[in-house]
Each structure stands twice: as structure tokens, then as C-alpha cells.
mmCIF file of C-alpha atoms in Angstrom:
data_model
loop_
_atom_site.group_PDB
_atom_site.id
_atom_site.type_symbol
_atom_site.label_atom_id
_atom_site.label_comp_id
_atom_site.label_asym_id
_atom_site.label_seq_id
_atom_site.Cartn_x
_atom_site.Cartn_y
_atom_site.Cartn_z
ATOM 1 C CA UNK A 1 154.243 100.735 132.806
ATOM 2 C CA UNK A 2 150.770 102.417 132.781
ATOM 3 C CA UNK A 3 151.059 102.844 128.659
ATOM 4 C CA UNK A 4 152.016 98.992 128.547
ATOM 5 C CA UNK A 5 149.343 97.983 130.860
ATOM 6 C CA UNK A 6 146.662 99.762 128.491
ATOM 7 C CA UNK A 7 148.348 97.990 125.145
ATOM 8 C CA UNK A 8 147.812 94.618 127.021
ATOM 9 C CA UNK A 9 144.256 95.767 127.516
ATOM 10 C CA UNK A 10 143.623 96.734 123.819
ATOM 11 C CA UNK A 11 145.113 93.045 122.715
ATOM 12 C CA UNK A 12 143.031 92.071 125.391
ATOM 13 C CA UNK A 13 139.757 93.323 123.159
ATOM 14 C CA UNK A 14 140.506 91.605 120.185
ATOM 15 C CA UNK A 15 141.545 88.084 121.285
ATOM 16 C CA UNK A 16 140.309 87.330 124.435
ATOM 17 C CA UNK A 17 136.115 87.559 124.849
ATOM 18 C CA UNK A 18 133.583 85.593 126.966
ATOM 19 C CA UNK A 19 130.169 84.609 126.200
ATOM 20 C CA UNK A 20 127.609 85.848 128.870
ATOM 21 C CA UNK A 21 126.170 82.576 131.117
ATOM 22 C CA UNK A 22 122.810 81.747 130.233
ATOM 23 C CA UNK A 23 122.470 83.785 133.980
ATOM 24 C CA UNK A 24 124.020 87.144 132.984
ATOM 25 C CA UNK A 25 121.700 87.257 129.909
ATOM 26 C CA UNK A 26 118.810 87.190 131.815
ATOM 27 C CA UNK A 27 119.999 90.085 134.125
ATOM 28 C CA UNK A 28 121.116 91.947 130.574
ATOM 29 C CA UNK A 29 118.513 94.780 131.749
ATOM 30 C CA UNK A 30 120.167 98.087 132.168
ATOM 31 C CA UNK A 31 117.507 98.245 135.327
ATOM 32 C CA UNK A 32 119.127 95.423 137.027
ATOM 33 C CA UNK A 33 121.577 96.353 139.208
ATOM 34 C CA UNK A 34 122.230 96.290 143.019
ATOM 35 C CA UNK A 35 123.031 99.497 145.308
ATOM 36 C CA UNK A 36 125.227 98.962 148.298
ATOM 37 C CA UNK A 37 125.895 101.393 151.101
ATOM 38 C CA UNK A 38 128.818 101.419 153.184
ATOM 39 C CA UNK A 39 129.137 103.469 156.386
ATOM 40 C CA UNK A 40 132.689 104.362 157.540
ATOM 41 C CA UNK A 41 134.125 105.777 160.831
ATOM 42 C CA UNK A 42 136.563 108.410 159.543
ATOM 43 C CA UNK A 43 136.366 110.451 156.537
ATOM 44 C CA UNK A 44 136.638 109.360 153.043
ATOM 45 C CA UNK A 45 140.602 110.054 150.616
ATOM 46 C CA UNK A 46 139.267 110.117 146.978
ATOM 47 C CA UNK A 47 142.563 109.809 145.782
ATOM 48 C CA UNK A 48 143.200 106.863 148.449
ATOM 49 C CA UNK A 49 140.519 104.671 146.930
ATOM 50 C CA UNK A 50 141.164 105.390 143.502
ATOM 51 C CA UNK A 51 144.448 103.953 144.330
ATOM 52 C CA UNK A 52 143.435 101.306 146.063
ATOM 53 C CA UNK A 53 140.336 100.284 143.249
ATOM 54 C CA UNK A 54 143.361 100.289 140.274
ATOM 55 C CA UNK A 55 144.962 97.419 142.341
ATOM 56 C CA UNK A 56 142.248 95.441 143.148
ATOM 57 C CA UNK A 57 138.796 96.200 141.499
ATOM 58 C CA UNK A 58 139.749 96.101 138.366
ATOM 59 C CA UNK A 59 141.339 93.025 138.697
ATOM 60 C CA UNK A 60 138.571 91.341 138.671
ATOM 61 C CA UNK A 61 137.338 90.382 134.839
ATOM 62 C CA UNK A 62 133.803 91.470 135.160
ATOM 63 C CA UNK A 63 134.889 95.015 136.619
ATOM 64 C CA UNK A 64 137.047 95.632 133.416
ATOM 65 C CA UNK A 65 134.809 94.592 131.079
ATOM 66 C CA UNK A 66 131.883 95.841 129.050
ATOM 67 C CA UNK A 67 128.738 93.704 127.823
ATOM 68 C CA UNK A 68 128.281 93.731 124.055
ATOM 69 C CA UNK A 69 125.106 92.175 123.505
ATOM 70 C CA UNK A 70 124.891 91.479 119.693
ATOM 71 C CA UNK A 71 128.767 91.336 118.909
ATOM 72 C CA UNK A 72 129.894 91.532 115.088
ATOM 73 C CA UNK A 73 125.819 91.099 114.075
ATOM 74 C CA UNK A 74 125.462 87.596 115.273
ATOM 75 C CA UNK A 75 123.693 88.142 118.092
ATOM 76 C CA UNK A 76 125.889 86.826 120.721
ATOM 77 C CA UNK A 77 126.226 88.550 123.903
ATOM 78 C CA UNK A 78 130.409 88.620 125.065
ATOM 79 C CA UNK A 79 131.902 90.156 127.950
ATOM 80 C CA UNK A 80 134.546 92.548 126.455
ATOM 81 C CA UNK A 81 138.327 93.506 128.223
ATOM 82 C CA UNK A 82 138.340 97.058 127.729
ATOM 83 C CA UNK A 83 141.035 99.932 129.015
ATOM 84 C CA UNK A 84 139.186 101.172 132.150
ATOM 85 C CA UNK A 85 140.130 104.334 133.869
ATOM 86 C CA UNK A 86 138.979 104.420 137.500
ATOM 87 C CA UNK A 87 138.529 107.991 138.117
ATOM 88 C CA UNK A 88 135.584 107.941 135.488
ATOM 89 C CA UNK A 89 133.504 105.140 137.526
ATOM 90 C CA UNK A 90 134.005 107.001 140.796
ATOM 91 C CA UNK A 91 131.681 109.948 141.566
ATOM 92 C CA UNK A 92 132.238 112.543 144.493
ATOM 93 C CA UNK A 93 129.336 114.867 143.935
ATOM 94 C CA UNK A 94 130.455 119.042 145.042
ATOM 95 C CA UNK A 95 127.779 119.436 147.370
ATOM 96 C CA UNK A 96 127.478 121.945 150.615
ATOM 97 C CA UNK A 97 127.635 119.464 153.249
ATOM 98 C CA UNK A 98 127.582 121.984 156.673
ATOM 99 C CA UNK A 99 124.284 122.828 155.324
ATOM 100 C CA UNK A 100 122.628 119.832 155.171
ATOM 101 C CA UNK A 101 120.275 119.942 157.814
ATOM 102 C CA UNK A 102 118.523 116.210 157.576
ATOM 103 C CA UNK A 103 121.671 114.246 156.053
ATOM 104 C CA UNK A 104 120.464 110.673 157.039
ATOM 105 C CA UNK A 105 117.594 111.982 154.820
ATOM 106 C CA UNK A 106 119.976 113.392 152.135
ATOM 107 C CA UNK A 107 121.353 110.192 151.755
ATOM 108 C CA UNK A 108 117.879 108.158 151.208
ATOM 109 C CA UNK A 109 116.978 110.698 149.017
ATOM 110 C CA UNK A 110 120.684 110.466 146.938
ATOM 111 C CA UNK A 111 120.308 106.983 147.347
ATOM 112 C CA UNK A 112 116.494 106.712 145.535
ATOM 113 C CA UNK A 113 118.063 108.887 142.921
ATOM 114 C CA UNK A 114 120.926 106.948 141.470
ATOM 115 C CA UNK A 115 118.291 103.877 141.929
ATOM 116 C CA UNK A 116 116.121 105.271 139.892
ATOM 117 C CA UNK A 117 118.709 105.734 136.626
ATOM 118 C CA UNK A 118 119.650 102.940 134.793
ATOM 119 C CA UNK A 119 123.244 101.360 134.146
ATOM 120 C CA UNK A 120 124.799 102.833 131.225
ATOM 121 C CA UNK A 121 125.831 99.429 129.181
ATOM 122 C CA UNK A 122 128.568 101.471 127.122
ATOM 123 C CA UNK A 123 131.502 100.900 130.133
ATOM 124 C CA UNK A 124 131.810 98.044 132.245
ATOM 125 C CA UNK A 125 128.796 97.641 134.547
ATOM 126 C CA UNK A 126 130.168 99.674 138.143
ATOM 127 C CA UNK A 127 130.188 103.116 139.723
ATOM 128 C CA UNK A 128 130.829 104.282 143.275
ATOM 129 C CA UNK A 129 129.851 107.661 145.094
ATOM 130 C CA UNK A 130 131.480 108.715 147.437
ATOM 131 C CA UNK A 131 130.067 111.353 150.162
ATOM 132 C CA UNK A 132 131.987 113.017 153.199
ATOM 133 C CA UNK A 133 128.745 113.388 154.961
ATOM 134 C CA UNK A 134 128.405 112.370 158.777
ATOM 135 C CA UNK A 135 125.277 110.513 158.914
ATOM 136 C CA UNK A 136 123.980 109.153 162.428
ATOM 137 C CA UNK A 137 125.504 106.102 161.851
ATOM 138 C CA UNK A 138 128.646 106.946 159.897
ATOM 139 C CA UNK A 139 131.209 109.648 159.423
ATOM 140 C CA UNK A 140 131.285 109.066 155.887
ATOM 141 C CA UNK A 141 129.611 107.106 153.030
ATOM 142 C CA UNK A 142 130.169 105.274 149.985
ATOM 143 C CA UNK A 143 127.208 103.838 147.347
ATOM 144 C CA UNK A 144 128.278 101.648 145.094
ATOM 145 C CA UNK A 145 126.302 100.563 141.903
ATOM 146 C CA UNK A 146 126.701 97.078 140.399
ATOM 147 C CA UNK A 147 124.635 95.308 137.304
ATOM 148 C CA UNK A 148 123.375 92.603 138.695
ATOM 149 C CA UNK A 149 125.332 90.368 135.676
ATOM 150 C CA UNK A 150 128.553 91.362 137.175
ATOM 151 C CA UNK A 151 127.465 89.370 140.512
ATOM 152 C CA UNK A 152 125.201 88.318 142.997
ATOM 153 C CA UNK A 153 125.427 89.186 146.737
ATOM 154 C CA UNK A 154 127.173 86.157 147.771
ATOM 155 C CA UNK A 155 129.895 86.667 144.631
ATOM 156 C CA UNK A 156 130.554 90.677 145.382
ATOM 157 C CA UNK A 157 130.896 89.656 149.257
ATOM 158 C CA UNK A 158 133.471 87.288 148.646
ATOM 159 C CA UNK A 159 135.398 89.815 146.246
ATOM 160 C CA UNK A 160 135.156 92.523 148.787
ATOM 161 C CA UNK A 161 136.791 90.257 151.306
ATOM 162 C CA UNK A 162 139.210 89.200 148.614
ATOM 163 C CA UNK A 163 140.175 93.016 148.501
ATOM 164 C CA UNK A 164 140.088 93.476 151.942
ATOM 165 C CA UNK A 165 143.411 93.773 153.922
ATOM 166 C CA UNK A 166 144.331 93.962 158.063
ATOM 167 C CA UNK A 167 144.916 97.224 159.402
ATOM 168 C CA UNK A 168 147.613 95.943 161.356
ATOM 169 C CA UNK A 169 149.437 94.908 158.050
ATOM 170 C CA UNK A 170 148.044 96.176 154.952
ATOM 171 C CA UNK A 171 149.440 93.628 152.566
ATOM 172 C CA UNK A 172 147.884 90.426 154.240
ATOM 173 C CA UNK A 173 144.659 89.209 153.907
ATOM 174 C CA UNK A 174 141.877 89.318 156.576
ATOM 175 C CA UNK A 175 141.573 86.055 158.689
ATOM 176 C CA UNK A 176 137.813 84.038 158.258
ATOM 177 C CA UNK A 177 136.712 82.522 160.762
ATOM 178 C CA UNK A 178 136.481 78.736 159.968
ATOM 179 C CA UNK A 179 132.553 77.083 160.426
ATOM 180 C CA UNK A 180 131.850 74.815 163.748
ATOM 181 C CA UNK A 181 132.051 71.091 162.226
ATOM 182 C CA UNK A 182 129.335 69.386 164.068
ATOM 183 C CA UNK A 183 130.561 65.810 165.326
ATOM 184 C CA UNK A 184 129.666 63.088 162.747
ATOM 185 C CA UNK A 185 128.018 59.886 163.919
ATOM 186 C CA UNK A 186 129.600 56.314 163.486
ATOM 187 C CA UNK A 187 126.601 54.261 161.369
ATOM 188 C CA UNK A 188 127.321 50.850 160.428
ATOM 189 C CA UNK A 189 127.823 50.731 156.257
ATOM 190 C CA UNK A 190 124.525 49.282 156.108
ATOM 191 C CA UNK A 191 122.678 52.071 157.625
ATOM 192 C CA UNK A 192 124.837 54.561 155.786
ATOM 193 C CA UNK A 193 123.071 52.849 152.198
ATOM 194 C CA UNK A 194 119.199 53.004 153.740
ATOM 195 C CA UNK A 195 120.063 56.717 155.121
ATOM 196 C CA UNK A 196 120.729 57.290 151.390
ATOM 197 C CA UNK A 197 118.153 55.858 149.994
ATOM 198 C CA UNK A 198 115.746 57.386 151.873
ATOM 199 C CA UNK A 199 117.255 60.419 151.011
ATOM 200 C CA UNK A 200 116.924 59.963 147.202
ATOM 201 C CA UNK A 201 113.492 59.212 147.963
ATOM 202 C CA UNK A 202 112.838 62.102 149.543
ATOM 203 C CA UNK A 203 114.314 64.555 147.264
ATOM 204 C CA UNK A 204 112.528 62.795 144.383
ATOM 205 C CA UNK A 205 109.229 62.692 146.058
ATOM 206 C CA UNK A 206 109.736 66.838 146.864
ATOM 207 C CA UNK A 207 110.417 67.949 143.211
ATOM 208 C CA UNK A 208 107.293 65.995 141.923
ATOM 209 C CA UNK A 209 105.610 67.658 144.439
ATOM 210 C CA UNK A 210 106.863 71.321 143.972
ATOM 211 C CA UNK A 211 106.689 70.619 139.867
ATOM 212 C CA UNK A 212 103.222 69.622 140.469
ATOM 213 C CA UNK A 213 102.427 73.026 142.166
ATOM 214 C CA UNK A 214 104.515 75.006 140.356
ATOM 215 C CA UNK A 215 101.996 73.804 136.990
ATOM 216 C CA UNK A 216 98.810 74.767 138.903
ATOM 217 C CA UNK A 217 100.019 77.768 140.242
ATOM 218 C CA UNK A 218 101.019 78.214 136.187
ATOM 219 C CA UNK A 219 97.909 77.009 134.925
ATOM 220 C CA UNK A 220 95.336 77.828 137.579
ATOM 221 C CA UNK A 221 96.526 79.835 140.727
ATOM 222 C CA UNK A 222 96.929 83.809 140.776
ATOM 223 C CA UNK A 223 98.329 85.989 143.135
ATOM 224 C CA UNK A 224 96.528 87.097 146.032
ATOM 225 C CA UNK A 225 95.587 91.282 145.469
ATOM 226 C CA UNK A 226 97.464 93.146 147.733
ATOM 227 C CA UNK A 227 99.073 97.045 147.560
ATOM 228 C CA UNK A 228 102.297 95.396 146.506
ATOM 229 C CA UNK A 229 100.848 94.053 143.057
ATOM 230 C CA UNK A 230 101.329 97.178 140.241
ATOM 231 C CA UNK A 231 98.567 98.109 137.609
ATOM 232 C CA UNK A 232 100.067 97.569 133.946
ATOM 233 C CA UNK A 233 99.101 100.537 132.963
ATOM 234 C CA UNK A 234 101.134 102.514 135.620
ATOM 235 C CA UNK A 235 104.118 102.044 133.573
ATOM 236 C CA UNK A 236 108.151 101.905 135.346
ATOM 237 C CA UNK A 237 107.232 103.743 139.084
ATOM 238 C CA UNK A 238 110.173 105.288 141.001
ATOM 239 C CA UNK A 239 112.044 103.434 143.684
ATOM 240 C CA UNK A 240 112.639 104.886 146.761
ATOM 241 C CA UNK A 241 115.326 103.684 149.221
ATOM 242 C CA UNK A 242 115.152 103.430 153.675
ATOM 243 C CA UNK A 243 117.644 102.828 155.798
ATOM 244 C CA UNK A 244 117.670 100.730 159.025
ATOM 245 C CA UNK A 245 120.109 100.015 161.438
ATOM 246 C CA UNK A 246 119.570 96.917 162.900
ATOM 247 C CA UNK A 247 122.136 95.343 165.760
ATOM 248 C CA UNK A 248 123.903 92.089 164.370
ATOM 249 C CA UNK A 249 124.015 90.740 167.958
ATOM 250 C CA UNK A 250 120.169 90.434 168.056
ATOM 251 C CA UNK A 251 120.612 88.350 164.360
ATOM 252 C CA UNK A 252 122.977 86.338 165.800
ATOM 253 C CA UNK A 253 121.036 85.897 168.964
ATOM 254 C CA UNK A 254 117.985 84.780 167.014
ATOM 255 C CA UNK A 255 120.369 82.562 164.266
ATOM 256 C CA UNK A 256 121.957 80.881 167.470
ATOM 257 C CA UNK A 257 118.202 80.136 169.252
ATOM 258 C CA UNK A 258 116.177 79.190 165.793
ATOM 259 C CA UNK A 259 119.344 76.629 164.740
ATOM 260 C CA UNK A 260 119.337 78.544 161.494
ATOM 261 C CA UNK A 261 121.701 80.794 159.030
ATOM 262 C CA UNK A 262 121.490 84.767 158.978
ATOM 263 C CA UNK A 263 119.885 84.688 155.392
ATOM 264 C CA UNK A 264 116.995 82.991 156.995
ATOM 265 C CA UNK A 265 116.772 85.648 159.749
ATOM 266 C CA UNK A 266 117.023 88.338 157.842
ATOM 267 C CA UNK A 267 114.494 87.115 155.223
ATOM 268 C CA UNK A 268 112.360 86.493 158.132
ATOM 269 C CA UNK A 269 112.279 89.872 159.528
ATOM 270 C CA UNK A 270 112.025 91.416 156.117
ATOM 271 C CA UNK A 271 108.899 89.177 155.353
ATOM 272 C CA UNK A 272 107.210 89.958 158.803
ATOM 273 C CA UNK A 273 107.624 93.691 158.792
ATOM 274 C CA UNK A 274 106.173 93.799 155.679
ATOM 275 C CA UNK A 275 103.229 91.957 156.267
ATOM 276 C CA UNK A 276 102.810 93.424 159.461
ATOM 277 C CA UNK A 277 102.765 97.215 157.978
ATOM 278 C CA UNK A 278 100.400 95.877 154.942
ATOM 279 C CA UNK A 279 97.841 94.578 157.657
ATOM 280 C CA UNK A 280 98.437 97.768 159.716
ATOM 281 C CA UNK A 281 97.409 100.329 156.573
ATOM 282 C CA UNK A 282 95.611 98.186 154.640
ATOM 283 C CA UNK A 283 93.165 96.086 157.559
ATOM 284 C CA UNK A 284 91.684 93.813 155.217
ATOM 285 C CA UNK A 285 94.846 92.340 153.683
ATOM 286 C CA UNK A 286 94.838 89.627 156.553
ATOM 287 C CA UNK A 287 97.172 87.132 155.346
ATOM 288 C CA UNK A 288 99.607 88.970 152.105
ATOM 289 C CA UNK A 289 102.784 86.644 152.382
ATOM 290 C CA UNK A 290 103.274 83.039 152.260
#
């Protein structure tokens, strides 16, 4: 079955190929990728994920295919079916983990390093580590590495659901929790074609607005200086990688009492910390983010 599998594969190379969306080619860097940490409560199986990535993973088209960017001379970037072996996309580094003294630290520090190397574009575009260290939140860890032309956040969320199962029976899918439909209002038909209306007034009136700044922030408008802005001469700098736990409750809490979504939160508290510890080291950076 395995040796037929494979032989499907190799056809697989030959006649079936995808050209890259107009998207994926503009993430083609082999520095564009996305690093995911996942905490777990009990120790990590190897051989138990491997397993479990053969039947799922690499199900999905993207994870079993490599990007070719100028196929057969012609210049046209394809998404390749390749045979994939699992074992060589999954890393579980030999280290001396009873003495670690810092490991929260040890994993920033493993974490800044595989951020720091770029995807190798010669297999399809994934790797995982996995680490049997107990962290302060978590008994065990895995990273996984994804080119960012595989998938965005929303996309690799909704896959790892997809591969999700219950623990109370492993071969059905986890249950989502359907979205509160807020009550529509009756509006007599009449109202219903001035509500529109208005509507395509508004959103026409917006993007002539936000194409009109958009040019003189083009044409006219720079950046304010701030620490964040690199020199051009400094060249690629290093990336380094913290870790904060931070209690969904409170996002919820704040979601529930703003009327807004947890993306907004979360890019709200992201914004505001920064700016806050730019104005805190840097005094006369008063106002750094829009």
C-alpha cells in the first residue's frame, strides 16, 4: 500500500501541477514564513505524531507539495505533488533536558533560532520541532514552521481544527460552536432600497477617500522616525522571539464589553504595549502608532 501510495505521488508530479495565486508569489521569499508554538499538558510520542501527520497533514495539497518557481524555463511558478516522507520534516533535537536550568528561556532562545534560518524551498514548505521540555506553562512543546504561501493564520487554524479529533472518540470531529445570530429587524421594502443606497454611498465615498490618502501618503507623506524604522545599511538583523501568557477570559471580557472580535483585541493590546514601551525608553517618541 505504502509503495502504491508513492507511485500515485510520482504520477502525481508529472500530470497534475498548480500555478501559485498572484498571493503565494508575493510571499515566494524563503524569509516568509510563520512560527507557531504549541504548549501541551503531557509529554510529547514522536512516533504518535508522525502517525498521526501521515493521515492528516499531508493530506492537505500545499503540505505535499514543493514550489518550483521557474518550471521547465518559462518562468512560471507551480506548486508541485511530490513523495513526502514525514519523519524528514519533523525535528526532535537530542538535547540534555534535566539540565536546563532557564527552559522558558531555552525555548525563546530555540525559538529566535529556527526564526532566524530561512525555509529551504527544495521540499514542501513545513517543519515541526518537537521538545519534551516542561516549560512554566507546558509539559511539553511543539514549534512548527510554515511558509507563509502555504497559508495564512486564519487558513492553518481552520486545517488544524480540520485535523483535530475528540478525546472522547478519536475518529469524530471536534464540535464548533455556532455564532449568536443577532435578531434581524422587519423594514418595510422601501426602507430596505434607501438602507442600500446609502450604503453604496458610503462605501464609495470611503475608497475615494482612503485612495486619496493612500496617493499623498505615496507621493508626499513619510513615516514618522521612531526605533522601529531600520537603517538600509544595517542589512537582514536577527529576530528574536518572547513569550507571553495572557488569560483568554480577560480577551473575552474586553471582546464582550468593547462589542468587538478577538482580532481587534488582540491587535489592540499589541499596538498599545508597544507604544507604551517606545514612549517609556525612548521619552521623546510621544505619539509612534496610528
Amino acid at each position: 500500500m505504502e509503495k502504491k501510495k508513492f507511485l500515485e505521488r510520482d504520477d502525481l508530479e508529472t500530470t497534475s501541477m498548480e500555478p501559485l495565486s498572484p498571493m503565494s508569489q508575493m510571499l515566494s521569499s524563503p524569509n516568509l514564513f510563520i512560527v507557531i508554538t504549541f504548549g501541551f499538558k503531557t509529554k510529547c510520542n514522536p512516533s504518535a505524531f508522525v502517525e498521526g501527520f501521515k493521515t492528516t497533514l499531508i493530506n492537505a495539497p500545499r503540505f505535499s507539495s514543493k514550489m518550483v518557481i521557474n518550471y521547465k524555463k518559462n518562468g512560471e511558478p507551480v506548486w508541485i505533488p511530490v513523495s513526502i516522507r514525514v519523519e524528514d520534516h519533523v525535528t526532535v533535537p537530542d538535547l540534555d533536558y534535566p539540565n536546563i536550568e532557564n527552559p522558558d528561556q531555552f525555548l525563546e532562545d530555540y525559538t529566535s533560532r529556527i526564526a532566524n534560518i530561512p525555509m529551504d524551498m527544495s521540499k514542501p514548505l513545513w517543519e515541526l520541532h518537537l521538545l519534551n521540555i516542561k516549560t512554566s506553562n507546558a509539559e511539553s512543546v511543539l514549534l512548527a514552521k510554515i511558509h507563509h504561501s502555504v497559508g495564512d493564520g486564519m487558513s492553518l487554524m481552520s486545517l488544524l481544527l480540520a485535523c483535530s479529533r475528540k478525546t472522547s472518540d478519536p475518529s469524530a470531529l471536534i464540535s464548533n460552536t455556532s455564532a449568536t445570530k443577532k435578531p434581524v429587524k422587519s423594514m418595510i421594502p422601501a426602507w430596505w432600497l434607501i438602507a442600500g443606497l446609502w450604503f453604496m454611498i458610503r462605501v464609495t465615498f470611503t475608497t475615494l477617500v482612503e485612495f486619496f490618502k493612500l496617493m499623498l501618503t505615496t507621493c508626499f507623506l513619510r513615516d514618522t522616525k521612531n526605533p522601529l524604522m531600520g537603517n538600509p545599511d544595517d542589512g537582514i538583523q536577527s529576530w528574536k522571539v518572547i513569550h507571553r501568557i495572557i488569560s483568554f477570559d480577560d480577551v473575552k471580557l474586553v471582546k464582550n464589553t468593547m462589542n468587538m472580535k478577538v482580532n481587534d483585541v488582540l491587535l489592540g493590546m499589541t499596538q498599545a504595549g508597544l507604544s507604551r514601551y517606545l514612549t517609556t525608553k525612548y521619552g521623546k517618541f510621544k505619539v509612534l502608532l496610528p
